[in-house]
XYZ file of C-alpha atoms in Angstrom:
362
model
C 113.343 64.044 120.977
C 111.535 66.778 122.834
C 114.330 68.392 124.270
C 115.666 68.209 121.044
C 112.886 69.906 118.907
C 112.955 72.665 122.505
C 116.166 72.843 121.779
C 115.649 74.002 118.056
C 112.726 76.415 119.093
C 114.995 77.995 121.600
C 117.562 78.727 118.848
C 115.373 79.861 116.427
C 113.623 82.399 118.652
C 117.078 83.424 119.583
C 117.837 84.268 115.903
C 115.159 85.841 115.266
C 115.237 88.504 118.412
C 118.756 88.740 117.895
C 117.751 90.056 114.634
C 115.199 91.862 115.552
C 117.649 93.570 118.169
C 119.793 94.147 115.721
C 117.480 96.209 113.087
C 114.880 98.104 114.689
C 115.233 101.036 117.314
C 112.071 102.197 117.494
C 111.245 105.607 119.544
C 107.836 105.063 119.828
C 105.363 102.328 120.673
C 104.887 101.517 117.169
C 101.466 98.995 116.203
C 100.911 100.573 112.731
C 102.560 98.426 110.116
C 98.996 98.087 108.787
C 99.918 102.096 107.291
C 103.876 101.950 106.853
C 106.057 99.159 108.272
C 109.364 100.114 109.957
C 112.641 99.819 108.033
C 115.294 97.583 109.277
C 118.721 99.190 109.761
C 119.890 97.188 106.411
C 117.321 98.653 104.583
C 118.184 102.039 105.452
C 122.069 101.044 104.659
C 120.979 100.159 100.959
C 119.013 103.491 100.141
C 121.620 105.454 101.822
C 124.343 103.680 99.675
C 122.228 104.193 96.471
C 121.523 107.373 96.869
C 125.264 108.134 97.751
C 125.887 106.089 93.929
C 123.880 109.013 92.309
C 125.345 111.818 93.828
C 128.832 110.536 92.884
C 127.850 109.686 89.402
C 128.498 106.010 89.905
C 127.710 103.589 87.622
C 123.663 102.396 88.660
C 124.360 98.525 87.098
C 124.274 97.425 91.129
C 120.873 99.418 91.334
C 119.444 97.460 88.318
C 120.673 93.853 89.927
C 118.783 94.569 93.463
C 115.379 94.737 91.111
C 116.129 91.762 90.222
C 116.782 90.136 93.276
C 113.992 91.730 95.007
C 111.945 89.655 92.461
C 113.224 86.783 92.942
C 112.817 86.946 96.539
C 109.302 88.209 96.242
C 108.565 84.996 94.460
C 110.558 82.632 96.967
C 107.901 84.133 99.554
C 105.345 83.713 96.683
C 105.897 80.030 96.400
C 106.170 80.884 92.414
C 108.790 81.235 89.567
C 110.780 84.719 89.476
C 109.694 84.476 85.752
C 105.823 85.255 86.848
C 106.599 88.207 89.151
C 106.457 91.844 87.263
C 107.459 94.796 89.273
C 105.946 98.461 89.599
C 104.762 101.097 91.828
C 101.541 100.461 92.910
C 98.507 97.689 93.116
C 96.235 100.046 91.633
C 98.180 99.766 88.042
C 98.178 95.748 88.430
C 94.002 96.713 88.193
C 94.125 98.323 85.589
C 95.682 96.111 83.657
C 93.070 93.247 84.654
C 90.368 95.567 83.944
C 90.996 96.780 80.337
C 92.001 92.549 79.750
C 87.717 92.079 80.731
C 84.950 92.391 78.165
C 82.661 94.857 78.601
C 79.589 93.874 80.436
C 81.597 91.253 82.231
C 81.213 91.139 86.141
C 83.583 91.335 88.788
C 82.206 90.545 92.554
C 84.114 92.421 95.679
C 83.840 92.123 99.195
C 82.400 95.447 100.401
C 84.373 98.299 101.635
C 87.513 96.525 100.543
C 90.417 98.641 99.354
C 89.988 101.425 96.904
C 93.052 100.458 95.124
C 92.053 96.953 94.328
C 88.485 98.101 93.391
C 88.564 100.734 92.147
C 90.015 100.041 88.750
C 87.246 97.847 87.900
C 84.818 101.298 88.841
C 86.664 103.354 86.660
C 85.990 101.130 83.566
C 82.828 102.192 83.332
C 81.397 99.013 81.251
C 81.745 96.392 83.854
C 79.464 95.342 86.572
C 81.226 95.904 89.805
C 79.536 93.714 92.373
C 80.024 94.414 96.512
C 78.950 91.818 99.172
C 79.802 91.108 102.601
C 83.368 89.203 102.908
C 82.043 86.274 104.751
C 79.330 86.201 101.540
C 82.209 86.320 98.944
C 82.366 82.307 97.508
C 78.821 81.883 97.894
C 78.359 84.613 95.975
C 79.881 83.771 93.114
C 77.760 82.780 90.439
C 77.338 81.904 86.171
C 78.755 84.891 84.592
C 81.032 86.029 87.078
C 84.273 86.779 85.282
C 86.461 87.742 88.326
C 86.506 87.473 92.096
C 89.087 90.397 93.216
C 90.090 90.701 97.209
C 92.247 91.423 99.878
C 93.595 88.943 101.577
C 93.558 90.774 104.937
C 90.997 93.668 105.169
C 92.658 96.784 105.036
C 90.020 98.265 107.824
C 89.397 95.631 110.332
C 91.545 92.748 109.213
C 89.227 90.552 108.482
C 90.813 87.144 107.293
C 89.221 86.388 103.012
C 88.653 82.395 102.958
C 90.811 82.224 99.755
C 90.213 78.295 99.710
C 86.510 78.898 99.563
C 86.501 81.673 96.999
C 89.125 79.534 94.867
C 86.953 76.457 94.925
C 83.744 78.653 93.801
C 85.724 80.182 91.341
C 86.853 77.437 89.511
C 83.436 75.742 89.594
C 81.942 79.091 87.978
C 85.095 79.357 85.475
C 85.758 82.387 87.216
C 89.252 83.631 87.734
C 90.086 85.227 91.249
C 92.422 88.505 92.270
C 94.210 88.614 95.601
C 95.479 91.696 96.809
C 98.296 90.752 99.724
C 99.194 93.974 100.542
C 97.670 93.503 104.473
C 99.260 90.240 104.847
C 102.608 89.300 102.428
C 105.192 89.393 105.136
C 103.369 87.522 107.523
C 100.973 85.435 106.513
C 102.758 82.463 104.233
C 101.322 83.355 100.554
C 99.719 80.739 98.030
C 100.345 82.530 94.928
C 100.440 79.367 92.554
C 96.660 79.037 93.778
C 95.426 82.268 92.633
C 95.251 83.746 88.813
C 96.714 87.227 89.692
C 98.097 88.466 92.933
C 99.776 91.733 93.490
C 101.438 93.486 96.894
C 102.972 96.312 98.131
C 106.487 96.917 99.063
C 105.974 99.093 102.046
C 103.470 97.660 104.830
C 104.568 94.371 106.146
C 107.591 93.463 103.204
C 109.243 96.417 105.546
C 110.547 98.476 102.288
C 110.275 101.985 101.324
C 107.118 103.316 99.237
C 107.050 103.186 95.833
C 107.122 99.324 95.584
C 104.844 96.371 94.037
C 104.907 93.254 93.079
C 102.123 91.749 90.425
C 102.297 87.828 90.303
C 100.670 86.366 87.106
C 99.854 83.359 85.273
C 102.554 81.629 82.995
C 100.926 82.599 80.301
C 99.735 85.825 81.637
C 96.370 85.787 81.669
C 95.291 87.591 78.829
C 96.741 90.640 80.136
C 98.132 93.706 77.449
C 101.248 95.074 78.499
C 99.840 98.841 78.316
C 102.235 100.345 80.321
C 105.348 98.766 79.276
C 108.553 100.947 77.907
C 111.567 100.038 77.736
C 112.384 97.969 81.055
C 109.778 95.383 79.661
C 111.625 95.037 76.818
C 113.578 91.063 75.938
C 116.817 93.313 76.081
C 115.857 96.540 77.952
C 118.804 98.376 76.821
C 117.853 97.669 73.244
C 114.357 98.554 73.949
C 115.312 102.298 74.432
C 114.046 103.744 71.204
C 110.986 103.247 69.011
C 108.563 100.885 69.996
C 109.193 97.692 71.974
C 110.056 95.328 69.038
C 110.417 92.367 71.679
C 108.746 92.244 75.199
C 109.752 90.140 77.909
C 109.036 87.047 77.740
C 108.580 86.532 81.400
C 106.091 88.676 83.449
C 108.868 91.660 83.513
C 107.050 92.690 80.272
C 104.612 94.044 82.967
C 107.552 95.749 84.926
C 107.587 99.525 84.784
C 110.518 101.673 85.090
C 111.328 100.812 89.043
C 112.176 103.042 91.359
C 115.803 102.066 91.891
C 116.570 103.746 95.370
C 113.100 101.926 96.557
C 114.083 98.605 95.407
C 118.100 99.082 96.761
C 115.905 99.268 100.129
C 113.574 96.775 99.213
C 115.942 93.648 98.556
C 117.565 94.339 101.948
C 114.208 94.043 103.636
C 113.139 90.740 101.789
C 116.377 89.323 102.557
C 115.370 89.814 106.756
C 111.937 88.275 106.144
C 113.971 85.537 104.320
C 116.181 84.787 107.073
C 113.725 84.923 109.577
C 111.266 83.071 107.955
C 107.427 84.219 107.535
C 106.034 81.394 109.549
C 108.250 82.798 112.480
C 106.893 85.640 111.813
C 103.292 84.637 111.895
C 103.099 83.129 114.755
C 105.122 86.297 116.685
C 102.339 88.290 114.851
C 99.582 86.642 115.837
C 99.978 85.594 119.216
C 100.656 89.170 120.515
C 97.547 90.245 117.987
C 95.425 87.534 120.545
C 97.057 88.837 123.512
C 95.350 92.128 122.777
C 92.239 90.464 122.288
C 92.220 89.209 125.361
C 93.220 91.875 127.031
C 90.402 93.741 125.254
C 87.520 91.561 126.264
C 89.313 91.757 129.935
C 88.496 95.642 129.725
C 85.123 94.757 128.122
C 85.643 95.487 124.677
C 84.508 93.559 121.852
C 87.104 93.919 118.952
C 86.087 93.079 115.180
C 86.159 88.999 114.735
C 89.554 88.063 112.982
C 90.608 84.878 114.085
C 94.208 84.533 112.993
C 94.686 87.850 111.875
C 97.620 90.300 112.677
C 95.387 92.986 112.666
C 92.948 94.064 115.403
C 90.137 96.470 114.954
C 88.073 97.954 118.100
C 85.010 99.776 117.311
C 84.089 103.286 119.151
C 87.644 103.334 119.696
C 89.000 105.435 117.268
C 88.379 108.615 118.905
C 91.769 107.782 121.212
C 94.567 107.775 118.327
C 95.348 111.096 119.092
C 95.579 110.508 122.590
C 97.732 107.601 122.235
C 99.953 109.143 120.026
C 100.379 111.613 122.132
C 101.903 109.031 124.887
C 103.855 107.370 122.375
C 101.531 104.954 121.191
C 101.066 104.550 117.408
C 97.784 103.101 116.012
C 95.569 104.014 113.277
C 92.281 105.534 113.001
C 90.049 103.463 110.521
C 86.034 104.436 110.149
C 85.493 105.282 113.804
C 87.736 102.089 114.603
C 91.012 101.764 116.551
C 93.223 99.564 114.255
C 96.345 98.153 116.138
C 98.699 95.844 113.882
C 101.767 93.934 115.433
C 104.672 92.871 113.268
C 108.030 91.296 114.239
C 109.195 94.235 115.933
C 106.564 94.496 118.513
C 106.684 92.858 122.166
C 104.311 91.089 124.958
C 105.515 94.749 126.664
C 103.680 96.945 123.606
C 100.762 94.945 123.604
C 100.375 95.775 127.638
C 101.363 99.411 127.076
C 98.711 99.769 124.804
C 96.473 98.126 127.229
C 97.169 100.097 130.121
C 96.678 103.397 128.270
C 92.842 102.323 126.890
C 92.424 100.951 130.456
C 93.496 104.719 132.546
């Protein structure tokens, strides 16, 4: 038996750096997915083939179809019906539409410092009371009267793990509903989408697609949310729903959708289809082991990253100063309030981690 089950590891990690072989050729050193992830090779395929369909005046019907299966992929990774899955451009229009659905007066409780376009929707209402505590603070927190507990799953900053089962479990004892924003960790960190009221997600970080992507999981019966940006594409019959007002919307959460992006989600479908075949709890573990092996090898060089056990993302304060400087030899991190943030995805190696390593060691 444990030669067999060996036996199926082995051939699984061959399969997945067989594929990873096959569609990444990185130049550089690359640990920023956290800011853009890499395409694969299939990706870029699609949007060149798209974008070759518009300069020949071919028909876009295709273009239309990989929307839809980008949705339904999005919501096999969700763990929730395509039906509930809208489409757009960005998380900060999902807000929006959450914040005009709240009363005025009503209060929604962030972690602090968490990402402006998650928050800041609920700011820009003007009549709600927007309350910030630390994210270790956030279930406790909640409270009678809280209408709405909105996060990140993964802090965009530091990477700081939310403790979604706690906040859940406060929220529902409050009546509160609760707002995940997986952008920092769909792709790989398995999603629980069924256990949250809304939950939206960029295309473009660790989904590996192009920008100008999002996905915006809701409720089945949609939360109370008013369609305010839908034209025609959230129509029943979008090519019916060209002229006049909508006289039927969707009656899944498309009626959310807005006009997509078509060369974006050509990419976009190609890119789900890899994290499909590979499987997000491969990639989790890949991700996460070589996100410890940096840990260790920080504390080895007596530096004290930002706690995220389990996390994919590592954050070293009075570090940040050195991007530039490991850039410069080929090394790609990020710079994030004084902090250097290193992120490893599927693409990245035991031999990156140590480059990196070595570098902030010389």
């Amino acid at each position: 038996m444990d030669g067999e089950i060996q036996g199926t590891q082995s051939g699984s990690m061959e399969t997945f750096e067989n594929l990873v072989r096959a569609e990444f050729t990185p130049k550089h050193t690359y640990l920023n997915t956290a800011s853009n992830g890499l395409l694969p090779a299939r990706t870029v395929t699609a949007v060149q083939q798209a974008v070759r369909m518009r300069a020949e005046g071919t028909p876009l019907g295709p273009l239309y179809e990989d929307v839809e299966a980008a949705r339904a992929s999005f919501a096999r990774l969700a763990g929730v019906p395509a039906e509930r899955v809208a489409t757009g451009a960005s998380v900060a229009e999902y807000g929006g539409l959450i914040a005009a659905s709240l009363p005025a007066g009503a209060e929604v409780l962030t972690a602090e410092a968490d990402f402006a376009s998650l928050v800041n929707p609920f700011h820009a209402r003007g009549d709600l009371k927007v309350r910030a505590v630390p994210l270790e603070r956030l279930a406790e927190s909640v409270r009678p009267g809280t209408a709405l507990v909105a996060v990140s799953t993964a802090q965009s900053a530091d990477g700081r793990l939310a403790d979604l089962p706690a906040v859940r479990e406060a929220a529902r004892a409050h009546g509160a509903r609760t707002y995940v924003d997986a952008s920092q960790s769909a792709g790989w960190l398995p999603m629980e989408a069924d256990a949250d009221d809304f939950l939206a997600a960029v295309g473009f970080k660790w989904l590996l697609g192009p920008h100008g992507a999002a996905f915006f999981v809701t409720p089945q019966d949609f939360g109370g949310l008013t369609p305010l940006l839908a034209g025609w594409v959230a129509g029943e019959v979008p090519w019916e729903s060209c002229y006049g007002p909508v006289e039927e919307l969707a009656h899944s959460a498309r009626r959310f959708d807005i006009s997509p992006a078509l060369f974006t989600y050509a990419g976009l479908r190609a890119s789900l289809e890899l994290l499909e075949e590979i499987g997000v709890d491969v990639v989790h573990a890949h991700d996460v082991a070589l996100a410890d092996r940096f840990r260790v090898g920080l504390a080895e060089l007596g530096h004290a990253p930002v706690p995220a056990p389990g996390s994919a993302i590592v954050s070293v304060p009075g570090l940040g100063h050195r991007q530039s400087e490991l850039s410069r030899a080929g090394i790609e991190v990020s710079d994030r309030a004084g902090n250097l943030r290193a992120a490893f995805h599927l693409y990245n190696t035991p031999a990156d981690v140590d480059r990196l390593l070595g570098v902030l060691a010389a």
